[in-house]
Amino acid sequence: MTTVRQRRVGKGTEAAEDQPSEETNVKPDGKIPSDRTGGRVWNILSVTVGGIAAISFGLLTSVYVATLHENDLWFSNIKEVEREISFRTECGLYYSYYKQMIQAASIQQGLHGLVYDNKTESVRTINILERMNVYQEVFLSILYRILPIQQYLEPVYFYIYTLFGLQAVYVIALYVTSWLLSGTWLSGLLAACWYITNRVDTTRVEFTIPLRENWALPFFAVQIAAITYLLRTHLQPVQERLTLMVVFIATFLFSLTWQFNQFMLLIQALALFILDCLDMLPTAKVTWLYIIQLSGLLLVCVLQFFNSMILGSLIISFNVSVLIARTIQKNLKKGGLLKRLGKLILHVLLVLCLTLLINKFIKKILNLESDEHIFKFLKAKFGFGATRDFDANLYLCEEAFGLLPLNTFSRLSSTLLFYVYGFVLFLLTVAAVIVAFRNLSGSNQVQPKGKMEEYTVTLKPDAAYSLVHTVLFGCLALSTMRMKYLWTSHMCVFASFGLCSTEVWKLFLKCLHLYTSQRTQVIKYSIPIITLLYISYKFWPGIMDELSELREFYDPDTVELMNWIKSNTPNTAVFAGSMQLLAGVKLCTGRTLTNHPHYEDKNLRERTRQIYQIYAKRSPGDVYSILRSFGTDYVILEDSICYERRHSRGCRLRDLLDVANGHIMDGLGENEPDLKPSLYPRFCEEIKKNLPSYTMHFTRVFQNKTFHVYKLAKHK
């Protein structure tokens, strides 16, 4: 088990860029007063200072997480094998392809090895570029090879520094989004501070560096910033075209770097759909965003050799359905309240039916079953019947796919983030309901003109999008803890925007009958500054203590195993074991695997379930036959799995296997009535007794406190 141990050491204010400007005083002769020039200079100065602050905070965040990574592992001082082991589970698998490309004789041979890979899954040749989102590793390895930096920078540092550099892009994008929403860079400053002080809940890049989300989320943040700018009114055609180009590039890069892209984009498309139906966004811009999502995904599909999971995704079917339904229902936004509600219900039903029909048709044509485990997992998770499916239960029992823990909210509240977020969310939700009702009923001119300013509630398109975005991604985070990083980072943006927004404070003060323009301006700037001072006072000492804490990587058993494999097994040897461990075996030793952690393939999932019979109650002959069918030469057994205590009964890996095999689980507790005792003891326990029925098939060749390696006999 990998652990760490203690190391032993030898502001200001500015005018809103897109706010309605006050009338310029004009002299009777038509000349504009000279103070306009001074205002323009002040705006330029403000934008310059805000931009410098954004870049500075982005770079500081990058240095911060890089320092934490170094301090936690003593990365610069440990051996290469320890560095590679520190890339745990699927992280190690992804990094192995970067290493493979670096070590290839040429770029062409490296690409050929990825397209025709026969070492990731034994007795099977697969296309890594089709199956996995590793174009970023390919691009980075090529860049490393062609740049004159080999003598100054090791490949691993080039890799991790790139990821830490992307964190700077991430924070800058969050900063800019908040700035665009509120009109003041003070909001961006507050968003960046909240992102850093809530680091435990906003990012995990410092210990899961190669994870796909660490590549993708910075591009997603850039896309959100570009959409926020796109939804502004009075954009020039050139500005709009350039912004659409940025949205497309960011969407494409986000989709290219993360296999879960389709689910994130589906939620985004739902947000656009809801707002478009409620007439809160310009229809033309929403249509362009649908087309950009489709174009980006289809381009990724082409680059991934026409990956069928992309073609069969719900987001493709949904966007096509929305565009078709809109063509059929041309007068959707005309008529009174009841008439529009009727049209809206029909529109939603039409889109839903078309989406399901198109998706089912595509999956039927492509014979697509790769994502069926996700729907089984969702069905069981939300209480639509229990399941004995091994893959679904494997997800259900993982904490990362469970509900968001309640202690998350206490951590977010300690920085005031959650309190402010709740306050802003409530106010803007009320405003959105009022605006949506007014839009649907067509009652924009109800109040007398003289009282319009006093009673009218407004919600800008970019603020409306940000509201629905945070609500939908919040629901996703609450249901699946692993997805909280999509929500918490935007929570920082949303809360800081609300705290610095003239519209939010104006609405709040009007509800209390305390509104004046001067009071709104004072609160808009004083409350964020006080919040920043509080955060700095409370959390700066803790950050300094965190940066001064020095530890080091310590996992001698895994290091010993990897060194033994490299020294005592042939390069062509095939290894079986747990998905997580085998990713490290491939990275550290280059040996061939039977299975791995990238779980988005039906054949691989079935193969993994079969390999995992080494932890089930099966006969030695059965296990031997299964392993040999995948060309296995060596099998690695882990005591941490065989005698697992991390999960409770019913969620241990051996329990999942027993239930899937129809066997009674170990230990005290209830079992389903149709489960039966197994005829055989648990394989991983019994093989250690060296009984003849086991030794005729398996010979132990390595052992330490954690791992047991057995060589398979060559007979049939």
XYZ file of C-alpha atoms in Angstrom:
716
model
C 0.000 0.000 0.000
C 1.385 3.411 -0.964
C 1.861 5.834 1.900
C 3.765 8.972 2.730
C 5.904 9.496 5.781
C 7.521 12.463 7.476
C 10.632 13.424 5.550
C 13.971 13.146 7.217
C 16.069 15.996 5.922
C 19.844 15.649 5.477
C -7.669 46.473 -5.253
C -9.542 48.886 -6.144
C -12.744 49.737 -8.134
C -13.488 50.145 -11.783
C -16.356 50.694 -14.174
C -18.229 47.637 -15.352
C -17.257 46.827 -18.882
C -20.691 45.729 -20.025
C -22.940 47.583 -17.614
C -25.448 50.111 -18.957
C -23.603 53.384 -18.959
C -25.058 56.579 -17.587
C -25.912 59.274 -20.075
C -22.941 61.383 -21.043
C -23.415 65.039 -20.264
C -23.355 66.950 -23.527
C -22.920 70.701 -23.780
C -25.428 72.738 -25.847
C -22.854 73.036 -28.614
C -22.661 69.262 -28.886
C -19.132 68.851 -27.466
C -18.377 66.122 -24.927
C -16.780 67.215 -21.652
C -13.095 66.488 -21.268
C -13.631 64.107 -18.309
C -14.538 61.370 -20.805
C -10.866 61.040 -21.683
C -10.029 60.651 -18.023
C -12.666 57.919 -17.675
C -11.219 56.062 -20.628
C -7.727 56.224 -19.131
C -9.120 54.958 -15.821
C -10.816 52.015 -17.573
C -7.596 51.088 -19.380
C -5.677 51.280 -16.102
C -8.303 49.185 -14.341
C -8.287 46.493 -17.029
C -4.477 46.424 -16.940
C -4.350 46.011 -13.174
C -7.093 43.364 -13.252
C -5.331 41.456 -16.023
C -2.001 41.503 -14.176
C -3.775 40.257 -11.033
C -5.431 37.422 -13.000
C -2.134 36.225 -14.487
C -0.356 36.578 -11.138
C -2.959 34.519 -9.272
C -2.896 31.873 -12.004
C 0.873 31.529 -11.797
C 0.831 31.537 -7.991
C -1.712 28.700 -8.004
C 0.485 26.732 -10.403
C 3.538 27.190 -8.173
C 1.445 26.383 -5.090
C 0.211 22.976 -6.294
C 3.654 22.124 -7.727
C 5.244 22.881 -4.360
C 2.670 20.765 -2.530
C 3.405 17.869 -4.867
C 7.148 18.187 -4.293
C 6.779 18.551 -0.531
C 4.430 15.595 -0.255
C 6.550 13.106 -2.203
C 10.038 14.679 -2.283
C 9.641 14.039 -5.989
C 13.011 15.511 -6.947
C 14.895 13.125 -4.663
C 13.166 9.740 -5.084
C 14.090 7.072 -7.646
C 12.491 6.853 -11.075
C 10.520 3.737 -10.147
C 9.114 5.540 -7.096
C 8.133 8.532 -9.218
C 6.277 6.226 -11.588
C 4.569 4.326 -8.767
C 3.319 7.666 -7.431
C 1.127 7.861 -10.567
C -1.499 5.594 -9.056
C -4.118 3.441 -10.842
C -5.275 4.841 -14.211
C -2.879 7.784 -13.880
C -0.010 5.352 -14.353
C -1.667 3.834 -17.420
C -2.019 7.214 -19.139
C 1.512 8.277 -18.282
C 2.852 4.976 -19.662
C 1.838 6.036 -23.178
C 3.749 9.299 -22.810
C 6.782 7.269 -21.674
C 6.268 4.838 -24.551
C 6.249 7.674 -27.092
C 9.378 9.230 -25.554
C 11.283 5.928 -25.650
C 10.211 4.965 -29.178
C 12.930 4.958 -31.842
C 10.980 7.573 -33.800
C 7.703 9.466 -33.618
C 6.297 7.302 -36.431
C 7.165 4.083 -34.577
C 5.705 5.480 -31.382
C 2.400 6.274 -33.110
C 2.384 2.842 -34.783
C 2.842 1.236 -31.344
C -0.222 3.068 -30.056
C -2.437 2.337 -33.052
C -1.462 -1.357 -33.058
C -0.968 -2.002 -29.353
C -0.715 -5.611 -28.156
C 0.775 -5.023 -24.696
C -2.143 -3.311 -22.930
C -4.493 -6.274 -23.388
C -2.879 -9.671 -23.925
C -3.792 -11.825 -26.957
C -5.531 -8.786 -28.413
C -4.433 -5.854 -30.561
C -6.197 -2.570 -29.782
C -5.981 1.012 -30.994
C -5.054 3.139 -27.962
C -5.866 6.394 -29.781
C -9.371 5.100 -30.437
C -10.048 3.598 -27.025
C -8.477 6.200 -24.748
C -8.151 9.978 -24.611
C -4.347 10.139 -24.788
C -3.772 12.657 -27.580
C -2.420 15.029 -24.942
C 0.317 12.527 -24.073
C 1.085 12.088 -27.777
C 1.296 15.843 -28.372
C 3.414 16.432 -25.265
C 5.849 13.618 -26.115
C 6.304 14.946 -29.660
C 6.843 18.453 -28.289
C 9.446 17.145 -25.845
C 11.283 15.306 -28.614
C 11.481 18.273 -30.980
C 12.298 20.983 -28.434
C 15.963 21.405 -27.402
C 15.249 20.762 -23.717
C 16.265 17.118 -23.206
C 19.549 18.092 -21.547
C 17.868 20.473 -19.112
C 14.553 18.843 -18.253
C 13.625 15.220 -17.625
C 10.515 13.916 -19.452
C 8.571 13.463 -16.224
C 9.125 17.102 -15.224
C 8.075 18.345 -18.645
C 4.871 16.350 -18.181
C 3.967 17.422 -14.640
C 4.963 21.056 -15.188
C 2.593 21.166 -18.160
C -0.269 19.974 -15.950
C 0.605 22.442 -13.217
C 0.816 25.149 -15.884
C -2.709 24.289 -16.987
C -3.822 25.080 -13.449
C -2.750 28.647 -14.137
C -4.993 28.657 -17.217
C -7.804 27.211 -15.080
C -7.617 29.912 -12.411
C -7.278 32.710 -14.975
C -10.391 31.437 -16.780
C -12.366 31.340 -13.509
C -11.124 34.825 -12.656
C -12.128 36.204 -16.074
C -15.568 34.548 -15.943
C -16.347 36.139 -12.591
C -15.007 39.473 -13.844
C -17.214 39.342 -16.945
C -20.297 38.490 -14.904
C -19.874 41.209 -12.289
C -18.058 43.903 -14.237
C -15.306 44.236 -11.633
C -12.000 42.407 -11.395
C -12.401 42.431 -7.606
C -14.862 39.582 -8.196
C -12.216 37.611 -10.085
C -9.759 38.173 -7.255
C -12.253 36.785 -4.761
C -13.011 33.774 -7.006
C -9.298 32.937 -7.260
C -8.840 33.237 -3.484
C -11.786 30.962 -2.828
C -10.468 28.431 -5.342
C -7.123 28.295 -3.542
C -8.430 28.251 0.035
C -10.916 25.491 -0.869
C -8.273 23.495 -2.758
C -9.271 20.194 -1.096
C -12.670 20.458 -2.786
C -11.804 22.342 -5.990
C -8.913 20.272 -7.360
C -6.864 17.139 -6.756
C -4.200 17.812 -9.365
C -1.266 17.686 -6.935
C -1.729 13.946 -6.278
C -3.559 12.716 -9.409
C -1.552 14.603 -12.019
C -2.229 12.558 -15.223
C -5.953 12.147 -14.490
C -8.061 13.136 -17.504
C -10.040 15.777 -15.623
C -6.857 17.709 -14.826
C -6.283 18.087 -18.559
C -9.899 18.805 -19.440
C -11.241 21.153 -16.759
C -8.985 24.116 -17.656
C -10.335 23.984 -21.226
C -13.881 23.684 -19.896
C -13.307 26.792 -17.767
C -12.036 28.658 -20.833
C -15.148 27.570 -22.713
C -17.409 28.870 -19.907
C -15.568 32.202 -19.926
C -16.012 32.477 -23.700
C -19.729 31.598 -23.485
C -20.153 34.198 -20.751
C -18.663 36.824 -23.073
C -20.682 35.553 -26.053
C -23.968 36.017 -24.175
C -23.326 39.714 -23.679
C -25.493 42.104 -25.632
C -24.304 44.552 -28.289
C -21.308 42.480 -29.427
C -19.837 43.474 -32.748
C -20.003 40.779 -35.485
C -16.220 40.406 -35.426
C -16.229 39.986 -31.637
C -18.985 37.388 -31.899
C -17.164 35.368 -34.567
C -13.892 35.396 -32.626
C -15.687 34.360 -29.439
C -17.431 31.486 -31.226
C -14.032 30.342 -32.472
C -12.678 30.340 -28.913
C -15.732 28.392 -27.725
C -15.197 25.814 -30.472
C -11.474 25.361 -29.765
C -12.062 25.054 -26.005
C -14.960 22.607 -26.533
C -12.837 20.514 -28.896
C -9.850 20.365 -26.511
C -12.109 19.583 -23.558
C -13.773 16.743 -25.491
C -10.446 15.410 -26.753
C -8.890 15.127 -23.313
C -11.636 13.463 -21.209
C -13.702 10.356 -21.863
C -16.564 11.759 -19.773
C -16.911 14.753 -22.127
C -20.280 13.631 -23.462
C -21.940 13.721 -20.031
C -20.602 17.177 -19.165
C -21.636 18.599 -22.534
C -25.074 17.000 -22.187
C -25.628 18.869 -18.916
C -24.453 22.075 -20.581
C -26.806 21.482 -23.506
C -29.676 20.931 -21.049
C -28.874 24.273 -19.408
C -28.976 26.009 -22.810
C -32.197 24.197 -23.698
C -33.964 25.259 -20.486
C -32.942 28.892 -20.870
C -33.847 28.969 -24.549
C -37.295 27.539 -23.821
C -37.833 30.233 -21.172
C -36.710 32.913 -23.637
C -33.800 33.960 -21.408
C -31.071 33.499 -24.031
C -30.818 34.636 -27.666
C -31.964 31.700 -29.790
C -29.394 32.347 -32.521
C -26.477 32.120 -30.071
C -27.890 28.987 -28.467
C -28.157 27.377 -31.912
C -24.506 28.190 -32.579
C -23.529 26.589 -29.263
C -25.446 23.401 -30.140
C -23.651 23.276 -33.498
C -20.269 23.879 -31.847
C -20.848 21.006 -29.413
C -21.785 18.704 -32.287
C -18.849 19.821 -34.420
C -16.338 19.466 -31.597
C -17.513 15.966 -30.689
C -17.606 14.790 -34.299
C -14.074 16.084 -34.873
C -12.913 14.195 -31.785
C -14.761 11.138 -33.111
C -12.781 11.336 -36.347
C -9.475 11.725 -34.488
C -10.382 8.722 -32.335
C -10.881 6.578 -35.436
C -14.690 6.944 -35.336
C -15.079 5.961 -31.703
C -18.563 4.460 -31.472
C -19.166 5.681 -27.903
C -19.118 9.281 -29.133
C -21.496 8.576 -32.009
C -23.839 6.728 -29.654
C -23.723 9.364 -26.912
C -26.881 11.088 -25.688
C -25.429 14.544 -26.348
C -25.223 13.875 -30.108
C -28.809 12.591 -30.183
C -30.069 15.416 -27.966
C -28.546 18.257 -29.974
C -29.773 16.817 -33.263
C -33.241 16.378 -31.745
C -33.370 19.979 -30.502
C -32.418 21.324 -33.937
C -35.026 19.125 -35.647
C -37.755 19.986 -33.127
C -37.062 23.692 -33.471
C -37.442 23.406 -37.241
C -40.804 21.665 -36.808
C -42.101 24.096 -34.153
C -41.297 27.501 -35.627
C -43.709 29.610 -33.561
C -42.638 28.286 -30.179
C -42.201 31.715 -28.564
C -45.467 33.332 -29.629
C -48.794 33.582 -27.811
C -50.051 34.017 -24.265
C -48.999 32.129 -21.121
C -51.245 29.051 -21.492
C -50.602 28.769 -25.208
C -46.845 29.020 -24.733
C -46.860 26.506 -21.883
C -48.735 24.053 -24.098
C -46.260 24.547 -26.923
C -43.384 24.200 -24.472
C -44.647 20.894 -23.086
C -45.076 19.523 -26.610
C -41.601 20.771 -27.512
C -39.992 19.063 -24.518
C -41.832 15.805 -25.232
C -40.864 15.962 -28.904
C -37.185 16.541 -28.061
C -37.200 13.744 -25.482
C -38.828 11.225 -27.843
C -36.579 12.161 -30.740
C -33.487 11.880 -28.523
C -34.394 8.365 -27.374
C -35.345 7.217 -30.879
C -32.218 8.612 -32.531
C -29.970 7.254 -29.785
C -31.550 3.807 -29.931
C -31.260 3.792 -33.736
C -27.558 4.759 -33.654
C -26.751 2.140 -31.017
C -28.637 -0.501 -33.004
C -26.748 0.346 -36.195
C -23.358 0.432 -34.428
C -24.160 -2.530 -32.141
C -22.934 -0.339 -29.299
C -22.836 -1.814 -25.775
C -19.736 -0.127 -24.325
C -21.688 2.269 -22.098
C -24.314 -0.157 -20.805
C -22.537 -0.429 -17.433
C -23.130 3.285 -16.832
C -26.893 2.937 -17.237
C -26.942 -0.162 -15.017
C -25.028 1.811 -12.396
C -27.404 4.783 -12.635
C -30.459 2.546 -12.472
C -29.229 0.861 -9.283
C -27.900 4.114 -7.761
C -31.226 5.907 -7.982
C -33.226 3.018 -6.589
C -34.752 1.454 -9.704
C -34.027 -2.051 -8.495
C -31.074 -3.870 -6.977
C -28.546 -5.515 -9.248
C -26.029 -8.316 -9.056
C -24.117 -6.966 -11.998
C -20.441 -6.964 -11.023
C -19.531 -3.790 -12.927
C -22.473 -1.757 -11.614
C -21.767 -2.842 -8.030
C -18.078 -2.030 -8.454
C -19.061 1.582 -9.144
C -21.753 1.662 -6.451
C -19.264 0.580 -3.782
C -16.652 3.181 -4.676
C -16.779 6.280 -2.496
C -15.977 8.506 -5.486
C -19.261 7.491 -7.139
C -21.335 7.871 -3.981
C -23.245 10.873 -2.665
C -21.337 14.026 -1.788
C -20.301 13.786 1.910
C -21.850 16.334 4.250
C -18.443 17.393 5.616
C -17.802 18.987 2.214
C -20.263 21.737 3.116
C -18.615 22.403 6.476
C -15.263 22.886 4.735
C -16.796 25.186 2.132
C -18.585 27.119 4.867
C -15.386 27.744 6.818
C -14.219 30.051 4.021
C -17.701 31.673 3.820
C -18.003 30.340 0.267
C -21.067 28.169 0.841
C -22.935 30.863 2.789
C -22.367 33.460 0.071
C -23.182 30.911 -2.629
C -26.508 30.069 -0.974
C -27.389 33.751 -0.605
C -26.633 34.550 -4.271
C -28.296 31.352 -5.499
C -31.516 32.180 -3.656
C -31.721 35.753 -4.940
C -30.954 34.884 -8.544
C -33.321 31.905 -8.510
C -36.141 34.203 -7.397
C -35.180 36.674 -10.115
C -35.041 33.894 -12.714
C -38.513 32.625 -11.798
C -39.949 36.138 -12.109
C -38.217 36.783 -15.432
C -39.218 33.372 -16.818
C -42.872 33.930 -15.871
C -42.818 37.400 -17.399
C -41.251 36.080 -20.617
C -43.761 33.261 -20.965
C -46.742 35.477 -20.203
C -45.514 38.316 -22.414
C -46.077 40.823 -19.582
C -43.015 42.975 -20.182
C -45.048 46.182 -20.274
C -47.350 45.653 -17.321
C -46.071 48.452 -15.081
C -46.516 52.117 -15.922
C -43.460 53.554 -17.592
C -42.658 55.851 -14.695
C -42.488 52.961 -12.235
C -40.716 50.479 -14.541
C -37.309 51.026 -12.945
C -38.703 50.526 -9.462
C -40.529 47.244 -10.014
C -38.867 45.459 -12.934
C -36.599 42.508 -12.130
C -33.914 41.819 -14.724
C -31.474 38.978 -15.255
C -28.779 39.258 -17.891
C -28.312 36.263 -20.238
C -24.798 35.503 -18.960
C -26.005 35.544 -15.324
C -28.980 33.335 -16.251
C -26.664 30.814 -17.904
C -24.329 30.830 -14.906
C -27.305 30.212 -12.588
C -28.661 27.185 -14.460
C -25.120 25.880 -15.030
C -24.352 25.895 -11.304
C -27.709 24.306 -10.402
C -27.361 21.396 -12.851
C -23.716 20.714 -12.061
C -24.571 21.029 -8.383
C -27.118 18.239 -8.765
C -24.472 16.124 -10.492
C -21.971 16.756 -7.693
C -24.497 15.950 -4.969
C -25.275 12.608 -6.613
C -21.694 11.678 -7.579
C -18.812 12.864 -5.419
C -16.197 12.454 -8.169
C -17.907 15.205 -10.181
C -17.793 17.791 -7.398
C -14.789 19.533 -8.962
C -17.003 20.715 -11.821
C -19.333 22.331 -9.312
C -17.051 23.714 -6.617
C -14.837 25.646 -9.022
C -17.888 27.278 -10.593
C -19.278 27.840 -7.103
C -16.296 30.140 -6.473
C -17.145 32.063 -9.660
C -20.856 32.275 -8.936
C -20.504 33.372 -5.307
C -17.861 36.005 -6.051
C -19.899 37.359 -8.961
C -22.986 37.712 -6.768
C -21.082 39.407 -3.993
C -19.696 42.013 -6.428
C -22.793 42.406 -8.614
C -24.752 45.639 -8.757
C -27.889 43.750 -9.869
C -27.777 41.292 -6.951
C -27.347 43.979 -4.286
C -29.915 46.166 -6.000
C -32.481 43.369 -5.880
C -31.632 42.547 -2.252
C -31.840 46.151 -1.042
C -35.105 46.739 -2.916
C -36.623 43.754 -1.133
C -35.656 45.433 2.157
C -36.818 48.859 0.894
C -33.297 50.207 1.506
C -32.167 50.760 -2.067
C -30.155 53.775 -3.090
C -27.543 53.907 -5.835
C -24.825 55.104 -3.463
C -25.574 52.413 -0.881
C -25.441 49.729 -3.558
C -22.008 50.884 -4.750
C -20.617 51.008 -1.202
C -21.847 47.484 -0.385
C -20.729 46.120 -3.773
C -17.098 46.920 -2.971
C -16.904 46.912 0.820
C -18.353 43.422 1.423
C -15.955 41.653 -1.031
C -12.958 43.537 0.402
C -13.943 42.570 3.951
C -14.375 38.954 2.780
C -10.930 38.976 1.167
C -9.363 40.353 4.349
C -11.103 37.679 6.439
C -9.933 34.872 4.137
C -6.369 36.208 4.127
C -6.264 36.566 7.908
C -7.739 33.140 8.630
C -6.122 30.947 5.976
C -2.754 32.497 5.119
C -0.992 30.977 8.186
C -2.432 27.544 7.347
C -1.236 27.762 3.752
C 2.258 28.687 4.966
C 2.268 25.746 7.373
C 1.125 23.442 4.583
C 3.924 24.633 2.321
C 6.508 24.073 5.056
C 5.434 20.489 5.816
C 7.913 18.054 4.262
C 7.194 14.370 3.650
C 8.478 11.693 1.305
C 7.155 8.857 -0.836
C 7.328 5.488 0.928
C 6.115 2.261 -0.664
C 8.941 -0.289 -0.365
C 6.788 -3.353 -1.138
C 5.621 -2.032 -4.520
C 9.145 -0.846 -5.372
C 10.499 -4.302 -4.536
C 7.837 -5.948 -6.710
C 8.535 -3.728 -9.736
C 12.295 -4.229 -9.451
C 11.827 -7.989 -9.217
C 9.608 -8.064 -12.313
C 12.136 -6.068 -14.350
C 15.033 -8.274 -13.247
C 13.482 -11.754 -13.181
C 10.856 -11.975 -15.910
C 11.164 -11.860 -19.714
C 10.093 -8.715 -21.551
C 7.295 -10.674 -23.223
C 5.803 -11.956 -19.948
C 2.049 -11.458 -19.435
C 0.821 -10.397 -15.988
C -2.630 -10.741 -14.413
C -3.856 -9.013 -11.272
C -5.900 -6.056 -10.113
C -6.550 -3.238 -12.578
C -4.905 -0.638 -10.360
C -1.687 -2.583 -9.820
C -1.320 -3.651 -13.444
C -1.330 -0.031 -14.610
C 1.808 0.430 -12.502
C 3.286 -2.808 -13.861
C 2.936 -1.530 -17.414
C 4.423 1.858 -16.593
C 7.348 0.631 -14.493
C 8.251 -2.588 -16.323
C 6.679 -2.441 -19.794
C 5.284 -5.975 -19.403
C 2.059 -7.087 -21.129
C -1.192 -6.888 -19.138
C -4.349 -8.949 -19.131
C -6.536 -6.026 -17.937
C -6.270 -2.374 -16.914
C -8.288 0.462 -15.275
C -9.706 2.089 -18.431
C -13.121 0.498 -18.062
C -15.037 1.883 -21.086
C -15.089 -1.347 -23.118
C -17.476 -4.271 -22.726
C -14.915 -6.958 -23.596
C -12.429 -5.510 -21.117
C -15.031 -5.441 -18.359
C -15.858 -9.104 -18.945
C -12.144 -9.943 -19.066
C -11.578 -8.130 -15.751
C -14.439 -9.984 -14.090
C -12.897 -13.267 -15.220
C -9.396 -12.315 -14.051
C -10.791 -11.298 -10.661
C -11.864 -14.898 -10.040
C -8.460 -15.155 -8.331
C -10.242 -13.498 -5.371
C -13.412 -15.607 -5.652
C -14.311 -19.110 -4.461
C -13.263 -21.087 -7.501
C -11.292 -24.289 -8.074
C -7.589 -24.009 -8.981
C -8.310 -25.698 -12.305
C -10.972 -23.141 -13.228
C -8.772 -20.193 -12.311
C -5.828 -21.669 -14.184
C -7.941 -22.200 -17.328
C -9.259 -18.626 -17.185
C -5.806 -17.113 -16.759
C -4.254 -19.212 -19.505
C -7.055 -18.240 -21.906
C -5.679 -14.693 -21.709
C -2.088 -15.803 -22.173
C -1.122 -15.213 -18.549
C 2.391 -16.156 -17.432
C 2.327 -14.613 -13.941
C -0.469 -13.661 -11.565
C -0.062 -11.142 -8.731
C -2.189 -11.584 -5.609
C -2.586 -8.717 -3.131
C -3.314 -9.287 0.535
C -5.009 -5.873 0.680
C -7.692 -7.247 -1.670
C -7.838 -10.836 -0.474
C -8.290 -9.729 3.167
C -9.867 -6.364 2.414
C -11.153 -4.268 5.315
C -11.482 -0.873 3.593
C -15.069 -1.532 2.518
C -17.857 -2.925 4.649
C -19.366 -6.355 4.059
C -21.190 -6.429 0.755
C -18.821 -3.973 -0.898
C -15.535 -5.840 -0.588
C -14.304 -7.064 -3.948
C -14.575 -10.665 -2.818
C -18.218 -10.047 -1.817
C -19.070 -8.595 -5.229
C -17.551 -11.651 -6.886
C -19.367 -14.048 -4.570
C -22.743 -12.430 -5.272
C -22.092 -12.334 -9.038
C -21.145 -16.042 -8.876
C -24.223 -16.913 -6.781
C -22.213 -17.717 -3.637
C -22.786 -16.785 0.002
C -20.565 -13.952 1.255
C -18.016 -14.400 4.053
C -18.617 -13.165 7.584
C -21.632 -12.488 9.753
C -24.606 -10.895 8.084
C -27.548 -11.555 5.834
C -27.398 -13.169 2.406
C -30.004 -13.263 -0.294
C -32.012 -16.509 -0.036
C -31.008 -17.935 -3.422
C -27.245 -17.640 -2.783
C -25.537 -20.973 -2.093
C -22.288 -22.034 -0.412
C -19.405 -22.534 -2.815
C -17.922 -25.987 -3.320
C -14.428 -24.488 -3.149
C -12.542 -22.240 -0.697
C -11.354 -18.760 -1.662
C -8.585 -19.103 -4.216
C -6.321 -16.282 -2.965
C -6.281 -17.798 0.549
C -6.024 -21.468 -0.333
C -3.187 -21.109 -2.861
C -0.828 -20.021 -0.044
C -1.115 -23.467 1.586
C 0.850 -25.063 -1.277
C -1.585 -27.950 -1.685
C -0.876 -30.332 -4.600
C -4.051 -29.286 -6.458
C -2.639 -25.737 -6.568
C 1.102 -26.385 -6.994
C 0.485 -28.428 -10.128
C -0.735 -25.228 -11.803
C 0.953 -22.415 -9.849
C 4.468 -21.920 -8.471
C 5.207 -19.059 -6.107
C 8.203 -17.077 -7.391
C 8.012 -13.882 -5.329
C 6.612 -12.831 -1.973
C 6.732 -9.876 0.386
C 4.404 -8.423 3.025
C 1.925 -7.185 0.404
C 2.276 -9.173 -2.828
C 2.483 -12.819 -3.878
C 3.511 -13.637 -7.458
C 2.795 -17.072 -8.954
C 4.063 -18.446 -12.227
C 1.614 -20.508 -14.264
C 2.581 -23.936 -15.520
C 2.694 -24.335 -19.301
C 0.624 -27.531 -19.526
C -2.962 -27.423 -20.686
